[in-house]
mmCIF file of C-alpha atoms in Angstrom:
data_model
loop_
_atom_site.group_PDB
_atom_site.id
_atom_site.type_symbol
_atom_site.label_atom_id
_atom_site.label_comp_id
_atom_site.label_asym_id
_atom_site.label_seq_id
_atom_site.Cartn_x
_atom_site.Cartn_y
_atom_site.Cartn_z
ATOM 1 C CA MET A 1 0.000 0.000 0.000
ATOM 2 C CA PRO A 2 1.195 3.579 -0.595
ATOM 3 C CA PRO A 3 2.800 5.487 2.267
ATOM 4 C CA ILE A 4 0.447 7.436 4.533
ATOM 5 C CA PRO A 5 1.443 11.056 5.200
ATOM 6 C CA PHE A 6 1.112 12.513 8.695
ATOM 7 C CA ALA A 7 1.647 15.824 10.470
ATOM 8 C CA LEU A 8 2.110 16.615 14.157
ATOM 9 C CA ALA A 9 1.420 20.163 15.306
ATOM 10 C CA GLY A 10 3.511 21.950 17.915
ATOM 11 C CA PRO A 11 6.286 24.496 18.363
ATOM 12 C CA ARG A 12 8.360 22.351 15.995
ATOM 13 C CA PRO A 13 5.800 20.802 13.606
ATOM 14 C CA LEU A 14 6.754 17.359 12.332
ATOM 15 C CA VAL A 15 5.730 15.798 9.027
ATOM 16 C CA GLY A 16 6.423 12.332 7.711
ATOM 17 C CA GLN A 17 5.311 9.139 6.001
ATOM 18 C CA LEU A 18 4.099 5.846 7.416
ATOM 19 C CA ASP A 19 4.666 2.588 5.483
ATOM 20 C CA LEU A 20 2.348 -0.152 6.745
ATOM 21 C CA PRO A 21 2.355 -3.882 6.012
ATOM 22 C CA GLU A 22 -0.623 -5.351 4.192
ATOM 23 C CA ALA A 23 -1.777 -7.429 7.173
ATOM 24 C CA PRO A 24 -4.250 -5.459 9.342
ATOM 25 C CA ALA A 25 -2.888 -6.732 12.674
ATOM 26 C CA PRO A 26 -0.853 -4.310 14.819
ATOM 27 C CA ALA A 27 2.729 -4.348 13.482
ATOM 28 C CA PRO A 28 6.064 -3.760 15.189
ATOM 29 C CA VAL A 29 7.348 -0.234 14.541
ATOM 30 C CA VAL A 30 10.655 1.105 13.185
ATOM 31 C CA VAL A 31 11.140 4.874 13.446
ATOM 32 C CA MET A 32 13.695 6.164 10.930
ATOM 33 C CA CYS A 33 15.910 9.225 11.504
ATOM 34 C CA SER A 34 17.666 11.010 8.642
ATOM 35 C CA GLY A 35 20.994 12.800 8.870
ATOM 36 C CA PHE A 36 22.106 16.403 8.384
ATOM 37 C CA LYS A 37 20.444 17.786 5.215
ATOM 38 C CA GLY A 38 18.418 14.559 5.004
ATOM 39 C CA PHE A 39 14.630 14.139 4.998
ATOM 40 C CA ALA A 40 11.905 11.497 4.987
ATOM 41 C CA ASP A 41 12.097 10.799 1.247
ATOM 42 C CA TRP A 42 15.868 11.052 0.888
ATOM 43 C CA ALA A 43 17.643 8.427 -1.246
ATOM 44 C CA PHE A 44 17.413 4.987 0.385
ATOM 45 C CA PHE A 45 14.791 5.877 3.032
ATOM 46 C CA PRO A 46 11.702 5.078 0.891
ATOM 47 C CA PRO A 47 13.009 1.738 -0.443
ATOM 48 C CA LEU A 48 14.186 0.671 3.007
ATOM 49 C CA ALA A 49 10.816 1.614 4.506
ATOM 50 C CA ALA A 50 9.033 -0.321 1.750
ATOM 51 C CA LEU A 51 11.228 -3.364 2.384
ATOM 52 C CA LEU A 52 10.456 -3.296 6.095
ATOM 53 C CA ALA A 53 6.722 -3.017 5.376
ATOM 54 C CA GLU A 54 6.953 -6.026 3.053
ATOM 55 C CA ARG A 55 8.515 -7.952 5.949
ATOM 56 C CA GLY A 56 5.636 -7.086 8.289
ATOM 57 C CA LEU A 57 7.103 -4.053 10.061
ATOM 58 C CA ALA A 58 5.617 -0.551 10.116
ATOM 59 C CA ALA A 59 8.196 2.073 9.103
ATOM 60 C CA VAL A 60 7.835 5.682 10.243
ATOM 61 C CA ARG A 61 10.078 8.267 8.529
ATOM 62 C CA PHE A 62 9.888 11.985 9.179
ATOM 63 C CA ASN A 63 11.509 15.387 8.787
ATOM 64 C CA PHE A 64 13.135 16.849 11.887
ATOM 65 C CA GLY A 65 11.714 20.213 12.895
ATOM 66 C CA GLY A 66 14.977 21.922 11.953
ATOM 67 C CA SER A 67 15.092 20.463 8.449
ATOM 68 C CA GLY A 68 13.284 23.471 6.992
ATOM 69 C CA MET A 69 11.432 21.162 4.604
ATOM 70 C CA ARG A 70 7.794 20.280 4.037
ATOM 71 C CA LEU A 71 6.755 16.781 3.057
ATOM 72 C CA GLY A 72 7.431 16.162 -0.627
ATOM 73 C CA GLU A 73 10.080 18.875 -0.916
ATOM 74 C CA ASP A 74 13.628 17.955 -1.859
ATOM 75 C CA ARG A 75 15.230 21.272 -0.927
ATOM 76 C CA VAL A 76 15.062 23.581 2.086
ATOM 77 C CA SER A 77 12.215 26.114 1.859
ATOM 78 C CA ASN A 78 12.320 27.437 5.444
ATOM 79 C CA LEU A 79 15.842 28.760 5.857
ATOM 80 C CA GLU A 80 15.109 30.220 9.293
ATOM 81 C CA ALA A 81 14.051 26.820 10.662
ATOM 82 C CA PHE A 82 17.227 25.313 9.209
ATOM 83 C CA ARG A 83 19.274 28.109 10.810
ATOM 84 C CA ARG A 84 17.843 27.355 14.270
ATOM 85 C CA GLN A 85 18.498 23.610 14.258
ATOM 86 C CA THR A 86 20.107 21.927 17.283
ATOM 87 C CA ILE A 87 20.924 18.387 18.329
ATOM 88 C CA SER A 88 18.803 18.800 21.459
ATOM 89 C CA GLY A 89 15.907 19.859 19.235
ATOM 90 C CA GLU A 90 16.240 16.705 17.144
ATOM 91 C CA VAL A 91 16.346 14.544 20.274
ATOM 92 C CA ALA A 92 13.176 16.275 21.482
ATOM 93 C CA ASP A 93 11.523 15.823 18.069
ATOM 94 C CA LEU A 94 12.142 12.094 18.176
ATOM 95 C CA GLN A 95 10.786 11.815 21.717
ATOM 96 C CA VAL A 96 7.642 13.702 20.661
ATOM 97 C CA LEU A 97 7.148 11.399 17.691
ATOM 98 C CA LEU A 98 7.574 8.285 19.832
ATOM 99 C CA ALA A 99 4.959 9.567 22.272
ATOM 100 C CA ALA A 100 2.570 10.255 19.376
ATOM 101 C CA LEU A 101 2.864 6.848 17.680
ATOM 102 C CA PRO A 102 -0.608 5.648 18.794
ATOM 103 C CA GLU A 103 -2.150 8.640 16.988
ATOM 104 C CA LEU A 104 -0.549 7.925 13.613
ATOM 105 C CA ALA A 105 -2.485 4.782 12.720
ATOM 106 C CA PRO A 106 -4.852 3.681 15.495
ATOM 107 C CA GLY A 107 -4.943 -0.087 15.864
ATOM 108 C CA ARG A 108 -2.158 -0.674 13.317
ATOM 109 C CA LEU A 109 1.007 -0.033 15.352
ATOM 110 C CA ASP A 110 2.333 -2.249 18.121
ATOM 111 C CA SER A 111 4.440 0.376 19.879
ATOM 112 C CA GLY A 112 5.381 -2.207 22.493
ATOM 113 C CA ARG A 113 7.660 -3.679 19.822
ATOM 114 C CA LEU A 114 9.652 -0.620 18.857
ATOM 115 C CA ALA A 115 12.994 -0.037 17.126
ATOM 116 C CA LEU A 116 14.971 2.996 16.008
ATOM 117 C CA PHE A 117 16.970 3.396 12.811
ATOM 118 C CA GLY A 118 19.226 6.328 11.982
ATOM 119 C CA HIS A 119 21.720 7.403 9.349
ATOM 120 C CA SER A 120 24.745 9.639 9.997
ATOM 121 C CA ARG A 121 23.800 12.391 12.470
ATOM 122 C CA GLY A 122 20.366 10.783 12.682
ATOM 123 C CA GLY A 123 22.074 7.599 13.847
ATOM 124 C CA ALA A 124 23.654 9.469 16.762
ATOM 125 C CA VAL A 125 20.313 11.112 17.607
ATOM 126 C CA ALA A 126 18.622 7.688 17.584
ATOM 127 C CA LEU A 127 21.380 6.405 19.875
ATOM 128 C CA LEU A 128 20.928 9.306 22.320
ATOM 129 C CA VAL A 129 17.196 8.611 22.508
ATOM 130 C CA ALA A 130 17.789 4.864 22.861
ATOM 131 C CA ALA A 131 19.935 5.647 25.910
ATOM 132 C CA SER A 132 17.413 8.061 27.457
ATOM 133 C CA PRO A 133 15.502 7.059 30.615
ATOM 134 C CA ALA A 134 12.225 7.357 28.700
ATOM 135 C CA GLN A 135 13.202 4.769 26.065
ATOM 136 C CA ARG A 136 16.040 2.649 27.463
ATOM 137 C CA GLU A 137 13.740 -0.088 28.809
ATOM 138 C CA ARG A 138 11.198 0.245 26.013
ATOM 139 C CA LEU A 139 13.209 -0.255 22.836
ATOM 140 C CA ARG A 140 13.595 -3.716 21.327
ATOM 141 C CA ALA A 141 16.294 -2.857 18.741
ATOM 142 C CA LEU A 142 18.537 -0.142 17.334
ATOM 143 C CA VAL A 143 20.206 0.050 13.905
ATOM 144 C CA THR A 144 22.542 2.852 12.819
ATOM 145 C CA TRP A 145 24.217 3.421 9.476
ATOM 146 C CA SER A 146 27.323 5.631 9.260
ATOM 147 C CA ALA A 147 26.623 7.112 12.698
ATOM 148 C CA VAL A 148 28.816 9.935 13.984
ATOM 149 C CA SER A 149 30.633 9.433 17.284
ATOM 150 C CA HIS A 150 30.782 13.164 18.123
ATOM 151 C CA PHE A 151 29.097 16.399 17.062
ATOM 152 C CA ASP A 152 32.044 18.820 17.320
ATOM 153 C CA ARG A 153 33.175 18.262 13.770
ATOM 154 C CA MET A 154 34.861 21.548 12.829
ATOM 155 C CA SER A 155 38.371 22.883 13.273
ATOM 156 C CA ASP A 156 39.132 25.614 15.817
ATOM 157 C CA HIS A 157 39.582 28.092 12.948
ATOM 158 C CA GLU A 158 36.179 27.207 11.461
ATOM 159 C CA VAL A 159 34.495 27.454 14.858
ATOM 160 C CA ALA A 160 36.089 30.859 15.497
ATOM 161 C CA ARG A 161 34.811 32.143 12.164
ATOM 162 C CA TRP A 162 31.355 30.711 12.888
ATOM 163 C CA ARG A 163 31.305 32.428 16.267
ATOM 164 C CA THR A 164 32.450 35.747 14.774
ATOM 165 C CA THR A 165 30.035 35.823 11.841
ATOM 166 C CA GLY A 166 27.135 34.152 13.652
ATOM 167 C CA THR A 167 26.519 31.839 10.702
ATOM 168 C CA TRP A 168 28.049 28.661 9.354
ATOM 169 C CA ARG A 169 27.185 28.506 5.656
ATOM 170 C CA VAL A 170 26.813 25.034 4.186
ATOM 171 C CA VAL A 171 26.492 24.396 0.475
ATOM 172 C CA ASN A 172 24.254 21.489 -0.416
ATOM 173 C CA ALA A 173 26.181 19.806 -3.236
ATOM 174 C CA ARG A 174 22.999 18.183 -4.543
ATOM 175 C CA THR A 175 20.875 21.333 -4.871
ATOM 176 C CA GLY A 176 23.492 24.081 -4.896
ATOM 177 C CA GLN A 177 21.672 25.842 -2.052
ATOM 178 C CA GLU A 178 23.715 27.812 0.451
ATOM 179 C CA LEU A 179 22.200 26.896 3.813
ATOM 180 C CA PRO A 180 22.744 28.964 6.980
ATOM 181 C CA VAL A 181 23.324 27.356 10.382
ATOM 182 C CA GLY A 182 23.183 29.779 13.293
ATOM 183 C CA LEU A 183 24.956 29.747 16.629
ATOM 184 C CA ASP A 184 22.186 27.739 18.298
ATOM 185 C CA LEU A 185 23.792 24.509 17.100
ATOM 186 C CA LEU A 186 27.267 25.509 18.278
ATOM 187 C CA HIS A 187 26.012 26.647 21.681
ATOM 188 C CA ASP A 188 23.934 23.483 22.081
ATOM 189 C CA VAL A 189 26.940 21.212 21.535
ATOM 190 C CA GLU A 190 29.183 23.350 23.760
ATOM 191 C CA ARG A 191 26.708 23.646 26.642
ATOM 192 C CA HIS A 192 25.299 20.128 26.580
ATOM 193 C CA GLY A 193 28.280 18.119 25.407
ATOM 194 C CA GLY A 194 28.009 15.569 28.209
ATOM 195 C CA GLU A 195 24.345 14.923 27.529
ATOM 196 C CA LEU A 196 24.958 14.803 23.773
ATOM 197 C CA ASP A 197 27.911 12.390 23.754
ATOM 198 C CA PRO A 198 27.120 9.384 21.518
ATOM 199 C CA ARG A 199 30.005 7.412 23.044
ATOM 200 C CA ALA A 200 28.553 7.767 26.537
ATOM 201 C CA ALA A 201 25.111 6.880 25.173
ATOM 202 C CA ALA A 202 26.576 3.720 23.624
ATOM 203 C CA ALA A 203 27.465 2.528 27.104
ATOM 204 C CA ARG A 204 24.019 3.368 28.538
ATOM 205 C CA ARG A 205 21.661 1.988 25.894
ATOM 206 C CA ARG A 206 20.351 -1.551 26.308
ATOM 207 C CA ALA A 207 18.578 -2.329 23.039
ATOM 208 C CA PRO A 208 20.409 -4.799 20.782
ATOM 209 C CA TRP A 209 22.373 -2.576 18.419
ATOM 210 C CA LEU A 210 23.590 -3.174 14.872
ATOM 211 C CA LEU A 211 26.160 -0.639 13.673
ATOM 212 C CA VAL A 212 26.610 -0.595 9.888
ATOM 213 C CA HIS A 213 29.495 1.401 8.464
ATOM 214 C CA GLY A 214 31.122 1.661 5.053
ATOM 215 C CA GLU A 215 34.831 0.952 4.934
ATOM 216 C CA ARG A 216 35.280 3.877 2.501
ATOM 217 C CA ASP A 217 33.029 6.392 4.246
ATOM 218 C CA GLU A 218 34.415 9.775 3.211
ATOM 219 C CA THR A 219 32.162 11.802 5.534
ATOM 220 C CA VAL A 220 32.175 9.821 8.788
ATOM 221 C CA PRO A 221 35.298 7.629 8.848
ATOM 222 C CA LEU A 222 34.973 3.981 9.777
ATOM 223 C CA ALA A 223 37.053 4.784 12.872
ATOM 224 C CA GLU A 224 34.009 6.547 14.321
ATOM 225 C CA GLY A 225 31.900 3.424 13.938
ATOM 226 C CA GLU A 226 34.650 1.416 15.584
ATOM 227 C CA GLU A 227 34.811 3.967 18.408
ATOM 228 C CA LEU A 228 31.089 3.625 19.048
ATOM 229 C CA ALA A 229 31.279 -0.162 18.921
ATOM 230 C CA ALA A 230 34.165 -0.145 21.413
ATOM 231 C CA ALA A 231 32.141 2.028 23.803
ATOM 232 C CA ALA A 232 28.972 -0.059 23.468
ATOM 233 C CA VAL A 233 27.772 -2.475 26.092
ATOM 234 C CA PRO A 234 26.511 -5.755 24.604
ATOM 235 C CA PRO A 235 24.540 -6.754 22.700
ATOM 236 C CA ALA A 236 26.095 -4.770 19.854
ATOM 237 C CA GLU A 237 27.616 -5.766 16.515
ATOM 238 C CA LEU A 238 29.595 -3.737 13.976
ATOM 239 C CA LEU A 239 29.149 -4.625 10.300
ATOM 240 C CA ARG A 240 31.885 -3.191 8.085
ATOM 241 C CA VAL A 241 30.641 -2.967 4.487
ATOM 242 C CA ALA A 242 33.503 -3.373 2.023
ATOM 243 C CA GLY A 243 33.790 -0.599 -0.556
ATOM 244 C CA ALA A 244 30.818 1.336 0.827
ATOM 245 C CA ASP A 245 30.794 5.120 1.144
ATOM 246 C CA HIS A 246 28.735 7.283 3.501
ATOM 247 C CA ALA A 247 25.454 6.722 1.634
ATOM 248 C CA PHE A 248 26.192 3.098 0.643
ATOM 249 C CA GLY A 249 26.507 3.951 -3.019
ATOM 250 C CA THR A 250 23.252 5.906 -3.271
ATOM 251 C CA ARG A 251 22.356 9.489 -4.068
ATOM 252 C CA HIS A 252 19.123 11.447 -4.195
ATOM 253 C CA PRO A 253 16.989 10.888 -6.169
ATOM 254 C CA PHE A 254 17.333 7.161 -5.645
ATOM 255 C CA ALA A 255 18.559 5.370 -8.774
ATOM 256 C CA GLY A 256 18.287 1.768 -7.628
ATOM 257 C CA PRO A 257 20.107 -0.746 -5.431
ATOM 258 C CA ASN A 258 23.768 -1.716 -5.497
ATOM 259 C CA PRO A 259 25.759 -4.436 -3.673
ATOM 260 C CA ALA A 260 26.745 -2.214 -0.709
ATOM 261 C CA LEU A 261 23.178 -1.031 -0.134
ATOM 262 C CA ILE A 262 21.801 -4.563 -0.487
ATOM 263 C CA THR A 263 24.271 -5.772 2.152
ATOM 264 C CA ALA A 264 23.233 -3.015 4.551
ATOM 265 C CA MET A 265 19.512 -3.482 3.942
ATOM 266 C CA ASN A 266 19.619 -7.261 4.316
ATOM 267 C CA ALA A 267 21.555 -7.041 7.572
ATOM 268 C CA THR A 268 19.128 -4.404 8.830
ATOM 269 C CA GLN A 269 15.954 -6.325 8.089
ATOM 270 C CA THR A 270 17.431 -9.497 9.589
ATOM 271 C CA TRP A 271 18.377 -7.686 12.798
ATOM 272 C CA LEU A 272 15.033 -5.962 13.145
ATOM 273 C CA LEU A 273 12.977 -9.068 12.434
ATOM 274 C CA ARG A 274 15.015 -11.068 14.932
ATOM 275 C CA HIS A 275 14.390 -8.625 17.747
ATOM 276 C CA LEU A 276 10.917 -7.293 16.908
ATOM 277 C CA ARG A 277 9.026 -10.421 15.987
ATOM 278 C CA ALA A 278 9.747 -12.166 19.283
ATOM 279 C CA GLN A 279 6.998 -11.606 21.850
#
C-alpha cells in the first residue's frame, strides 16, 4: 500500500510518512531518523521503509523540525528553521514522535515492539534517545548506518569564524543551495556536550544494536563506527561494508540498489525481524 502522510502540530511541527504492512494486525514499529540535510524521502529511506513493510514491520520516517522542509520537498524552503536547528531539538523531536505513535495509525502499530533506525547524524540522535531514561527499557532494537561518534566536527579556525560571523554557511552539493546554520547549534553542543555524547550513550543503551558502516566512508570515517562499537555495552555488533561510502553507493533521487546497499539493507531487516518479531 502507498505510504500514509502525517503531520504533528507543535512548536516544531513534524511531518512524515508511514509505510504499513498489508496485514491489518498491529505491526512492530521502526522509526527512521535522517541525517544532516536529510529528509523522509531522501535516497534509500523510501526503499528501506518499503522493504520493512513487506517484511511485516511498520516504518515511520519523518523530517526533523529543523530540516526546513515540508513533506514532498527535496530542498530547504524554510531557511530560518534550518538556521535554528540543534541536536537537542532533534532529540526532542524524536521523543515527541515516539509519544505520538498511537495517533498515527490507530490499531495498526504495536508500539510495544519498537525499534529505532538512523543514518549519519540521525544515527547518533537515535542512539541518544535509545539511551534516554524514557526509552532505554522500552526499545527492542537499534540500527545505525554511518553514525557519527561526536558532534564537534569543525576545526578551531572554522568554529572561530562561525562564532564571529554568527553563521556557518553550508552548500548542499545536490541542490546548490547555500544553507545557513546559526549559533544555536554551536552553543547546544558546547553547553550540553556531556548529555549529547554518543560514546557515553553507547554505554548506557540496552537495546540490541547493529552498527553498519562503510569501509570507505568519506564523511564519517569507519574509525568513528569502531569507536562507538568499542564504547557499546553488549549486545552490539559492527558490520563493516567493504567498498561502501557514507550513503552506501546511493544518491538522491534514488537510482536503484547496489551491492553495498543490499548488504546493509539485508543485515538491517534481519536484525530488526530477529528482535521485533519475538513476543
